[in-house]
Amino acid sequence: MEHTYQYAWIIPFLPLPIPMLLGVGLLLFPTATKNLRRMWSFTSVLLLSIVMTFSVNLSIPQINSSSIYQYVWSWTINNDFSLEFGYLIDPLTSIMSILITTVGIMVLIYSDNYMSHDQGYLRFFAYMSFFNASMLGLVTTFVTNRVGDFGLLLGILGLYWITGSFEFRDLFEIFNNLIYNNNNGTNFLFVSLCVLFLFVGAVAKSAQFPLHVWLPDAMEGPTPISALIHAATMVAAGIFLLARLFPLFIVIPYIMSLISLIGIITILLGATLALAQKDIKRSLAYSTMSQLGYTMLALGMGSYRAALFHLITHAYSKALLFLGSGSIIHSMEAIVGYSPDKSQNMVLMGGLTKHVPITKNTFLLGTLSLCGIPPLACFWSKDEILNDSWLYSPIFAIIACLTAGLTAFYMFRIYLLTFEGYLNVH
């Protein structure tokens, strides 16, 4: 098994040949490349399936023994200064790799038909493969919006200045020694500030209050991209950052309290914003914001396992809902033409059951899961978070439970406006 782990660095690079070969092909042999368009989509799915198989193979020892493997190479060595890079394989890495690859495969298969009429079909698959490769390299890489970037950079530099290391194990050990063995209030304030800056990066990437304003703009792209971004990849990056650096946050109670406070505010705000939307994709996007608020709340309470559990269950449920919304939008485009203001407007929908009966059933399944109806996936994860919230703070628990009711309300609002009644446009 040690031999297998040594080649885990290949995982982020396996999907890369597709965008590279497509770029060269479209530049030098455009006609032949376009004639083989279905071959490129098949190859994209095949390579990502290989990555998924590799990820599952790596995860089996993690499940059995929670073993950790870390490989580091020295990039620059100069006197006392050494700049190193590498990769870390642990249960968290395995979970994220499987999540990204499974949802990515579903989205790629769905996109083959969804984008079949589009002139940018090949360019779309090139970008998708490149995006999947980028997200599979998540253990080193975080790309956030400008505010989150700035906070994340300050936090990283500050921690390096204090600890002199970028390696997770060394970082955690030195940081804990500083917290528990140093009575200097100034040092404690500085390390707390550094951790707070890291939290700002997570808030921005996972669209948590108050850095959630980028979320509606992310809905402008094709629906498969929305499914990938809001289910398994980009918005999960902030949660992944907190989970990866959890040993830093948990030793500072004030930061943990702030995380839970931001989480509970985001839960309620996201749900109320979802209630007010007419655009089906924006409503699902704000639902994502609210559900990730539950994950943030769980991390703030110290419920690490419950947070990751809900991250996974929500990802699959929300991917199903976003892909269903793409089918709905396509069916509306046959009536209203290509106009996102009309084809995504739930007020103009209604009675679509007879047009997309399979989509209706799959969308209902995703809706029931997100509402927390047993025995579907989100029931188990959300129920665990709600149970822990009663032990943490009754006020937070009441808000979280009420918002769970709001989740059922806005999700069935989407479902009923879309599939029941009569079509409201002629």
Short mmCIF file of C-alpha atoms in Angstrom, two decimals:
data_model
loop_
_atom_site.label_atom_id
_atom_site.label_comp_id
_atom_site.label_asym_id
_atom_site.label_seq_id
_atom_site.Cartn_x
_atom_site.Cartn_y
_atom_site.Cartn_z
CA MET A 1 0.00 0.00 0.00
CA GLU A 2 2.96 2.29 0.66
CA HIS A 3 3.86 1.91 -3.01
CA THR A 4 0.37 3.08 -4.02
CA TYR A 5 0.53 6.18 -1.83
CA GLN A 6 3.80 7.23 -3.43
CA TYR A 7 1.98 7.71 -6.74
CA ALA A 8 -1.00 9.62 -5.28
CA TRP A 9 0.50 12.84 -6.66
CA ILE A 10 -0.72 11.72 -10.09
CA ILE A 11 -4.39 12.22 -9.10
CA PRO A 12 -4.66 15.97 -9.90
CA PHE A 13 -2.79 15.51 -13.19
CA LEU A 14 -4.82 12.67 -14.73
CA PRO A 15 -7.65 14.90 -16.10
CA LEU A 16 -5.16 17.46 -17.51
CA PRO A 17 -4.41 15.77 -20.89
CA ILE A 18 -7.96 16.56 -22.06
CA PRO A 19 -7.74 20.40 -21.97
CA MET A 20 -4.17 20.28 -23.28
CA LEU A 21 -4.95 18.00 -26.23
CA LEU A 22 -8.18 19.82 -26.99
CA GLY A 23 -6.35 23.14 -27.07
CA VAL A 24 -3.72 21.80 -29.48
CA GLY A 25 -6.34 20.00 -31.58
CA LEU A 26 -8.61 23.03 -31.96
CA LEU A 27 -5.61 25.13 -32.89
CA LEU A 28 -3.98 22.78 -35.43
CA PHE A 29 -6.75 20.38 -36.55
CA PRO A 30 -10.06 22.14 -35.78
CA THR A 31 -12.28 20.15 -38.17
CA ALA A 32 -11.01 16.71 -37.14
CA THR A 33 -11.15 17.64 -33.45
CA LYS A 34 -14.77 18.81 -33.71
CA ASN A 35 -15.78 15.67 -35.61
CA LEU A 36 -14.50 13.56 -32.71
CA ARG A 37 -16.31 15.60 -30.04
CA ARG A 38 -18.06 12.61 -28.44
CA MET A 39 -14.71 10.84 -28.10
CA TRP A 40 -13.38 13.75 -26.05
CA SER A 41 -16.34 13.66 -23.65
CA PHE A 42 -15.97 9.87 -23.26
CA THR A 43 -12.25 10.27 -22.53
CA SER A 44 -13.00 12.98 -19.94
CA VAL A 45 -15.37 10.66 -18.12
CA LEU A 46 -12.94 7.74 -18.42
CA LEU A 47 -9.98 9.63 -16.93
CA LEU A 48 -12.08 10.98 -14.05
CA SER A 49 -13.39 7.44 -13.44
CA ILE A 50 -9.80 6.22 -13.16
CA VAL A 51 -9.14 8.97 -10.62
CA MET A 52 -12.27 7.94 -8.69
CA THR A 53 -11.12 4.30 -8.62
CA PHE A 54 -7.68 5.38 -7.42
CA SER A 55 -9.28 7.61 -4.74
CA VAL A 56 -11.49 4.77 -3.48
CA ASN A 57 -8.46 2.48 -3.37
CA LEU A 58 -6.58 5.05 -1.28
CA SER A 59 -9.53 5.54 1.05
CA ILE A 60 -9.86 1.87 2.11
CA PRO A 61 -6.81 1.95 4.48
CA GLN A 62 -8.07 5.31 5.77
CA ILE A 63 -11.39 3.73 6.77
CA ASN A 64 -9.72 0.73 8.37
CA SER A 65 -6.91 2.45 10.28
CA SER A 66 -7.14 6.26 9.79
CA SER A 67 -3.54 6.18 8.61
CA ILE A 68 -1.80 9.36 7.40
CA TYR A 69 0.78 9.59 4.63
CA GLN A 70 2.71 12.76 3.87
CA TYR A 71 5.34 13.28 1.16
CA VAL A 72 7.42 16.42 1.03
CA TRP A 73 10.06 17.59 -1.45
CA SER A 74 12.48 20.44 -0.91
CA TRP A 75 12.10 23.07 -3.59
CA THR A 76 14.59 25.66 -2.34
CA ILE A 77 17.26 25.21 0.34
CA ASN A 78 19.37 28.17 1.38
CA ASN A 79 21.21 28.13 4.73
CA ASP A 80 18.45 27.95 7.38
CA PHE A 81 15.64 28.56 4.90
CA SER A 82 13.92 25.64 3.15
CA LEU A 83 10.85 25.93 0.91
CA GLU A 84 9.09 22.60 0.52
CA PHE A 85 6.04 21.27 -1.24
CA GLY A 86 4.23 17.96 -1.19
CA TYR A 87 0.93 16.22 -0.55
CA LEU A 88 -0.93 14.76 2.38
CA ILE A 89 -3.20 11.71 2.29
CA ASP A 90 -5.53 11.34 5.27
CA PRO A 91 -9.26 10.58 5.78
CA LEU A 92 -10.25 14.17 4.95
CA THR A 93 -8.30 14.10 1.67
CA SER A 94 -9.86 10.77 0.73
CA ILE A 95 -13.40 12.00 1.42
CA MET A 96 -12.93 15.12 -0.69
CA SER A 97 -11.32 13.20 -3.57
CA ILE A 98 -14.20 10.72 -3.75
CA LEU A 99 -16.77 13.53 -3.48
CA ILE A 100 -15.21 15.60 -6.28
CA THR A 101 -14.74 12.67 -8.65
CA THR A 102 -18.19 11.08 -8.19
CA VAL A 103 -20.09 14.35 -8.60
CA GLY A 104 -17.73 15.37 -11.41
CA ILE A 105 -18.45 12.14 -13.33
CA MET A 106 -22.22 12.62 -13.00
CA VAL A 107 -21.94 16.22 -14.19
CA LEU A 108 -19.76 15.26 -17.19
CA ILE A 109 -22.18 12.52 -18.30
CA TYR A 110 -25.11 14.91 -17.90
CA SER A 111 -23.25 17.67 -19.76
CA ASP A 112 -22.71 15.51 -22.85
CA ASN A 113 -26.40 15.79 -23.72
CA TYR A 114 -27.03 19.15 -22.05
CA MET A 115 -24.37 20.91 -24.13
CA SER A 116 -24.83 18.85 -27.32
CA HIS A 117 -26.42 21.75 -29.24
CA ASP A 118 -23.86 24.32 -28.07
CA GLN A 119 -21.07 25.57 -30.31
CA GLY A 120 -18.74 25.69 -27.32
CA TYR A 121 -19.16 21.97 -26.50
CA LEU A 122 -15.45 21.10 -26.74
CA ARG A 123 -14.32 24.26 -24.96
CA PHE A 124 -16.80 23.45 -22.17
CA PHE A 125 -15.34 19.95 -21.65
CA ALA A 126 -11.80 21.34 -21.72
CA TYR A 127 -12.67 23.82 -18.96
CA MET A 128 -14.53 21.16 -16.96
CA SER A 129 -11.57 18.77 -17.04
CA PHE A 130 -9.20 21.57 -16.04
CA PHE A 131 -11.54 22.62 -13.22
CA ASN A 132 -11.76 19.04 -11.90
CA ALA A 133 -7.97 18.77 -11.99
CA SER A 134 -7.69 22.03 -10.04
CA MET A 135 -10.15 20.90 -7.38
CA LEU A 136 -8.39 17.53 -6.99
CA GLY A 137 -5.28 19.52 -6.07
CA LEU A 138 -7.26 21.23 -3.31
CA VAL A 139 -4.81 20.16 -0.55
CA THR A 140 -2.50 22.88 -1.61
CA THR A 141 -4.49 25.27 -3.32
CA PHE A 142 -7.24 27.68 -2.40
CA VAL A 143 -8.55 30.30 -4.81
CA THR A 144 -10.91 32.76 -3.17
CA ASN A 145 -12.36 36.13 -3.94
CA ARG A 146 -10.24 39.20 -3.28
CA VAL A 147 -11.23 39.77 0.37
CA GLY A 148 -10.86 36.09 1.22
CA ASP A 149 -7.55 35.94 -0.65
CA PHE A 150 -6.17 38.85 1.34
CA GLY A 151 -7.25 37.41 4.68
CA LEU A 152 -5.98 33.95 3.79
CA LEU A 153 -2.60 35.30 2.68
CA LEU A 154 -2.18 37.35 5.86
CA GLY A 155 -3.09 34.33 7.98
CA ILE A 156 -0.63 32.05 6.16
CA LEU A 157 2.23 34.54 6.36
CA GLY A 158 1.50 35.29 10.02
CA LEU A 159 1.50 31.61 10.98
CA TYR A 160 4.71 31.00 9.07
CA TRP A 161 6.33 33.94 10.86
CA ILE A 162 5.31 32.45 14.22
CA THR A 163 5.99 28.77 13.57
CA GLY A 164 8.54 28.79 10.74
CA SER A 165 6.76 25.94 8.96
CA PHE A 166 4.08 25.29 6.34
CA GLU A 167 3.80 21.57 7.15
CA PHE A 168 0.53 20.70 8.86
CA ARG A 169 1.96 18.44 11.56
CA ASP A 170 4.73 20.85 12.54
CA LEU A 171 2.33 23.77 12.34
CA PHE A 172 -0.18 22.17 14.69
CA GLU A 173 2.45 21.08 17.21
CA ILE A 174 4.26 24.43 17.37
CA PHE A 175 0.98 26.35 17.46
CA ASN A 176 -0.38 24.29 20.37
CA ASN A 177 2.85 24.81 22.29
CA LEU A 178 2.55 28.56 21.79
CA ILE A 179 -1.02 28.57 23.03
CA TYR A 180 -0.54 26.36 26.10
CA ASN A 181 3.01 27.27 27.19
CA ASN A 182 3.19 31.00 26.47
CA ASN A 183 1.48 33.37 28.88
CA ASN A 184 2.31 36.45 26.80
CA GLY A 185 -1.01 38.11 25.95
CA THR A 186 0.45 39.88 22.92
CA ASN A 187 1.50 36.59 21.30
CA PHE A 188 -1.91 35.07 21.97
CA LEU A 189 -3.60 38.08 20.39
CA PHE A 190 -1.38 37.84 17.32
CA VAL A 191 -1.92 34.10 16.76
CA SER A 192 -5.66 34.61 17.25
CA LEU A 193 -5.58 37.33 14.61
CA CYS A 194 -3.75 35.03 12.18
CA VAL A 195 -6.32 32.27 12.68
CA LEU A 196 -9.10 34.84 12.22
CA PHE A 197 -7.61 35.84 8.86
CA LEU A 198 -7.64 32.18 7.80
CA PHE A 199 -11.31 32.03 8.77
CA VAL A 200 -12.02 35.06 6.53
CA GLY A 201 -10.70 33.05 3.58
CA ALA A 202 -13.05 30.17 4.43
CA VAL A 203 -16.02 32.52 4.83
CA ALA A 204 -15.45 34.04 1.39
CA LYS A 205 -15.05 30.73 -0.42
CA SER A 206 -18.07 29.03 1.16
CA ALA A 207 -20.32 32.08 0.65
CA GLN A 208 -20.91 32.66 4.36
CA PHE A 209 -22.19 35.93 5.81
CA PRO A 210 -21.07 38.66 5.15
CA LEU A 211 -18.96 37.56 2.13
CA HIS A 212 -21.78 35.80 0.31
CA VAL A 213 -22.54 38.50 -2.27
CA TRP A 214 -20.66 36.74 -5.10
CA LEU A 215 -23.11 33.84 -5.06
CA PRO A 216 -25.79 35.13 -7.50
CA ASP A 217 -23.16 35.97 -10.12
CA ALA A 218 -21.95 32.35 -10.07
CA MET A 219 -25.34 31.35 -11.54
CA GLU A 220 -24.65 32.95 -14.92
CA GLY A 221 -22.82 29.93 -16.38
CA PRO A 222 -24.28 26.65 -17.71
CA THR A 223 -26.24 24.62 -15.17
CA PRO A 224 -23.70 21.71 -15.01
CA ILE A 225 -21.10 24.24 -13.84
CA SER A 226 -23.53 25.41 -11.14
CA ALA A 227 -23.99 21.80 -10.04
CA LEU A 228 -20.25 21.27 -9.78
CA ILE A 229 -19.53 24.59 -8.04
CA HIS A 230 -22.39 24.46 -5.53
CA ALA A 231 -22.28 20.77 -4.73
CA ALA A 232 -18.78 19.36 -4.55
CA THR A 233 -16.09 21.84 -5.34
CA MET A 234 -15.79 25.59 -4.94
CA VAL A 235 -18.13 26.26 -2.03
CA ALA A 236 -16.78 23.16 -0.27
CA ALA A 237 -13.27 24.63 -0.36
CA GLY A 238 -13.90 26.94 2.61
CA ILE A 239 -15.30 24.10 4.71
CA PHE A 240 -12.33 21.96 3.68
CA LEU A 241 -9.96 24.71 4.81
CA LEU A 242 -11.57 24.86 8.26
CA ALA A 243 -11.60 21.08 8.54
CA ARG A 244 -7.95 20.79 7.46
CA LEU A 245 -6.84 23.46 9.96
CA PHE A 246 -9.30 22.44 12.67
CA PRO A 247 -6.55 21.82 15.28
CA LEU A 248 -5.65 25.54 15.02
CA PHE A 249 -9.21 26.77 15.50
CA ILE A 250 -10.31 24.44 18.28
CA VAL A 251 -7.68 25.70 20.77
CA ILE A 252 -9.02 29.28 20.57
CA PRO A 253 -12.56 29.34 22.06
CA TYR A 254 -13.30 32.88 20.85
CA ILE A 255 -12.67 31.90 17.24
CA MET A 256 -14.83 28.78 17.62
CA SER A 257 -17.66 30.92 19.00
CA LEU A 258 -17.31 33.29 16.05
CA ILE A 259 -17.44 30.37 13.60
CA SER A 260 -20.66 29.08 15.14
CA LEU A 261 -22.16 32.61 15.17
CA ILE A 262 -21.36 33.16 11.47
CA GLY A 263 -22.80 29.71 10.77
CA ILE A 264 -26.14 30.37 12.49
CA ILE A 265 -26.52 33.79 10.85
CA THR A 266 -25.80 32.26 7.42
CA ILE A 267 -28.30 29.44 8.03
CA LEU A 268 -31.15 31.89 8.59
CA LEU A 269 -30.05 34.48 6.01
CA GLY A 270 -29.59 31.92 3.24
CA ALA A 271 -33.01 30.38 3.89
CA THR A 272 -34.81 33.75 3.85
CA LEU A 273 -33.01 34.78 0.64
CA ALA A 274 -33.97 31.46 -0.98
CA LEU A 275 -37.61 32.15 -0.08
CA ALA A 276 -37.60 35.44 -2.00
CA GLN A 277 -36.13 34.19 -5.30
CA LYS A 278 -38.01 33.72 -8.58
CA ASP A 279 -34.99 32.29 -10.41
CA ILE A 280 -34.78 28.53 -9.76
CA LYS A 281 -30.97 28.42 -9.88
CA ARG A 282 -30.55 31.37 -7.51
CA SER A 283 -32.99 29.82 -5.07
CA LEU A 284 -30.95 26.60 -5.06
CA ALA A 285 -27.73 28.64 -4.70
CA TYR A 286 -28.99 30.43 -1.58
CA SER A 287 -30.14 27.05 -0.30
CA THR A 288 -26.52 25.91 -0.63
CA MET A 289 -25.41 28.94 1.36
CA SER A 290 -27.86 28.03 4.14
CA GLN A 291 -26.92 24.34 4.20
CA LEU A 292 -23.20 25.13 4.36
CA GLY A 293 -24.13 27.36 7.30
CA TYR A 294 -25.17 24.17 9.11
CA THR A 295 -21.74 22.73 8.35
CA MET A 296 -20.06 25.91 9.62
CA LEU A 297 -22.19 25.82 12.78
CA ALA A 298 -21.16 22.20 13.39
CA LEU A 299 -17.46 23.06 13.04
CA GLY A 300 -17.90 26.00 15.44
CA MET A 301 -19.49 23.65 17.98
CA GLY A 302 -16.60 21.22 17.60
CA SER A 303 -18.76 18.59 15.82
CA TYR A 304 -16.15 17.78 13.19
CA ARG A 305 -17.64 14.48 12.02
CA ALA A 306 -21.18 15.87 11.77
CA ALA A 307 -19.90 18.80 9.69
CA LEU A 308 -18.14 16.58 7.14
CA PHE A 309 -21.09 14.18 7.11
CA HIS A 310 -23.49 16.99 6.17
CA LEU A 311 -21.03 18.34 3.60
CA ILE A 312 -21.11 14.98 1.80
CA THR A 313 -24.87 14.31 2.02
CA HIS A 314 -25.73 17.85 0.95
CA ALA A 315 -23.31 17.68 -1.99
CA TYR A 316 -25.04 14.70 -3.60
CA SER A 317 -28.54 16.01 -2.89
CA LYS A 318 -27.75 19.46 -4.27
CA ALA A 319 -26.00 18.06 -7.35
CA LEU A 320 -29.17 16.10 -8.10
CA LEU A 321 -31.31 19.23 -7.69
CA PHE A 322 -29.09 21.42 -9.87
CA LEU A 323 -28.94 18.83 -12.65
CA GLY A 324 -32.73 18.56 -12.41
CA SER A 325 -33.04 22.33 -12.74
CA GLY A 326 -31.01 22.11 -15.97
CA SER A 327 -33.56 19.69 -17.40
CA ILE A 328 -36.36 22.05 -16.34
CA ILE A 329 -34.65 25.04 -17.96
CA HIS A 330 -34.18 23.13 -21.22
CA SER A 331 -37.86 22.19 -21.29
CA MET A 332 -38.82 25.84 -20.71
CA GLU A 333 -36.49 27.04 -23.48
CA ALA A 334 -38.59 25.07 -25.97
CA ILE A 335 -41.49 27.35 -25.02
CA VAL A 336 -39.98 30.75 -24.20
CA GLY A 337 -36.76 30.53 -26.21
CA TYR A 338 -33.24 31.09 -24.94
CA SER A 339 -33.90 33.73 -22.31
CA PRO A 340 -32.62 33.01 -18.78
CA ASP A 341 -34.96 35.65 -17.35
CA LYS A 342 -37.90 33.57 -18.61
CA SER A 343 -36.64 29.99 -18.76
CA GLN A 344 -35.38 30.12 -15.14
CA ASN A 345 -38.34 32.07 -13.75
CA MET A 346 -40.43 29.79 -11.52
CA VAL A 347 -43.41 32.19 -11.75
CA LEU A 348 -43.75 31.27 -15.44
CA MET A 349 -43.45 27.53 -14.80
CA GLY A 350 -46.05 25.04 -13.64
CA GLY A 351 -47.49 21.74 -14.80
CA LEU A 352 -44.13 20.47 -16.10
CA THR A 353 -44.74 16.95 -14.77
CA LYS A 354 -46.13 15.75 -18.11
CA HIS A 355 -43.16 17.23 -19.98
CA VAL A 356 -40.32 15.95 -17.75
CA PRO A 357 -41.74 13.10 -15.60
CA ILE A 358 -38.35 11.54 -14.80
CA THR A 359 -36.94 14.92 -13.76
CA LYS A 360 -39.98 15.44 -11.55
CA ASN A 361 -39.30 12.21 -9.64
CA THR A 362 -35.56 12.80 -9.24
CA PHE A 363 -36.14 16.43 -8.20
CA LEU A 364 -38.69 15.29 -5.61
CA LEU A 365 -36.16 12.80 -4.25
CA GLY A 366 -33.52 15.54 -3.89
CA THR A 367 -36.09 17.85 -2.29
CA LEU A 368 -37.14 15.25 0.29
CA SER A 369 -33.49 14.57 1.13
CA LEU A 370 -32.62 18.24 1.58
CA CYS A 371 -35.72 18.71 3.76
CA GLY A 372 -34.40 16.03 6.08
CA ILE A 373 -37.03 13.36 5.47
CA PRO A 374 -35.94 9.91 6.74
CA PRO A 375 -34.42 7.61 5.62
CA LEU A 376 -32.78 9.86 3.01
CA ALA A 377 -29.19 11.05 3.45
CA CYS A 378 -29.57 14.63 4.71
CA PHE A 379 -31.87 13.53 7.53
CA TRP A 380 -29.05 11.72 9.30
CA SER A 381 -26.44 14.46 8.97
CA LYS A 382 -28.72 17.43 9.72
CA ASP A 383 -30.31 15.62 12.67
CA GLU A 384 -26.88 15.06 14.19
CA ILE A 385 -26.06 18.77 13.88
CA LEU A 386 -29.42 19.78 15.40
CA ASN A 387 -28.88 17.37 18.29
CA ASP A 388 -25.42 18.79 19.01
CA SER A 389 -26.76 22.36 18.78
CA TRP A 390 -29.15 21.74 21.71
CA LEU A 391 -26.16 20.76 23.84
CA TYR A 392 -24.17 23.79 22.63
CA SER A 393 -26.73 26.64 22.78
CA PRO A 394 -30.56 26.40 23.04
CA ILE A 395 -30.90 29.73 21.17
CA PHE A 396 -28.80 28.47 18.26
CA ALA A 397 -30.73 25.19 18.34
CA ILE A 398 -34.10 26.97 18.09
CA ILE A 399 -32.90 29.04 15.11
CA ALA A 400 -31.42 25.95 13.42
CA CYS A 401 -34.64 23.95 13.91
CA LEU A 402 -36.84 26.79 12.64
CA THR A 403 -34.62 27.16 9.60
CA ALA A 404 -34.92 23.42 8.95
CA GLY A 405 -38.65 24.11 8.64
CA LEU A 406 -37.94 27.02 6.30
CA THR A 407 -35.81 24.66 4.20
CA ALA A 408 -38.81 22.39 3.69
CA PHE A 409 -40.97 25.43 2.86
CA TYR A 410 -38.72 26.95 0.17
CA MET A 411 -37.80 23.59 -1.35
CA PHE A 412 -41.43 22.57 -1.76
CA ARG A 413 -42.16 26.09 -3.04
CA ILE A 414 -39.66 25.39 -5.83
CA TYR A 415 -41.13 21.94 -6.47
CA LEU A 416 -44.78 23.02 -6.52
CA LEU A 417 -44.21 26.14 -8.62
CA THR A 418 -42.32 24.06 -11.16
CA PHE A 419 -44.19 20.78 -11.49
CA GLU A 420 -47.72 21.25 -10.14
CA GLY A 421 -50.62 23.38 -11.39
CA TYR A 422 -50.68 24.78 -14.90
CA LEU A 423 -48.08 26.34 -17.14
CA ASN A 424 -48.17 30.11 -16.63
CA VAL A 425 -46.71 31.14 -19.98
CA HIS A 426 -48.18 30.60 -23.45
#
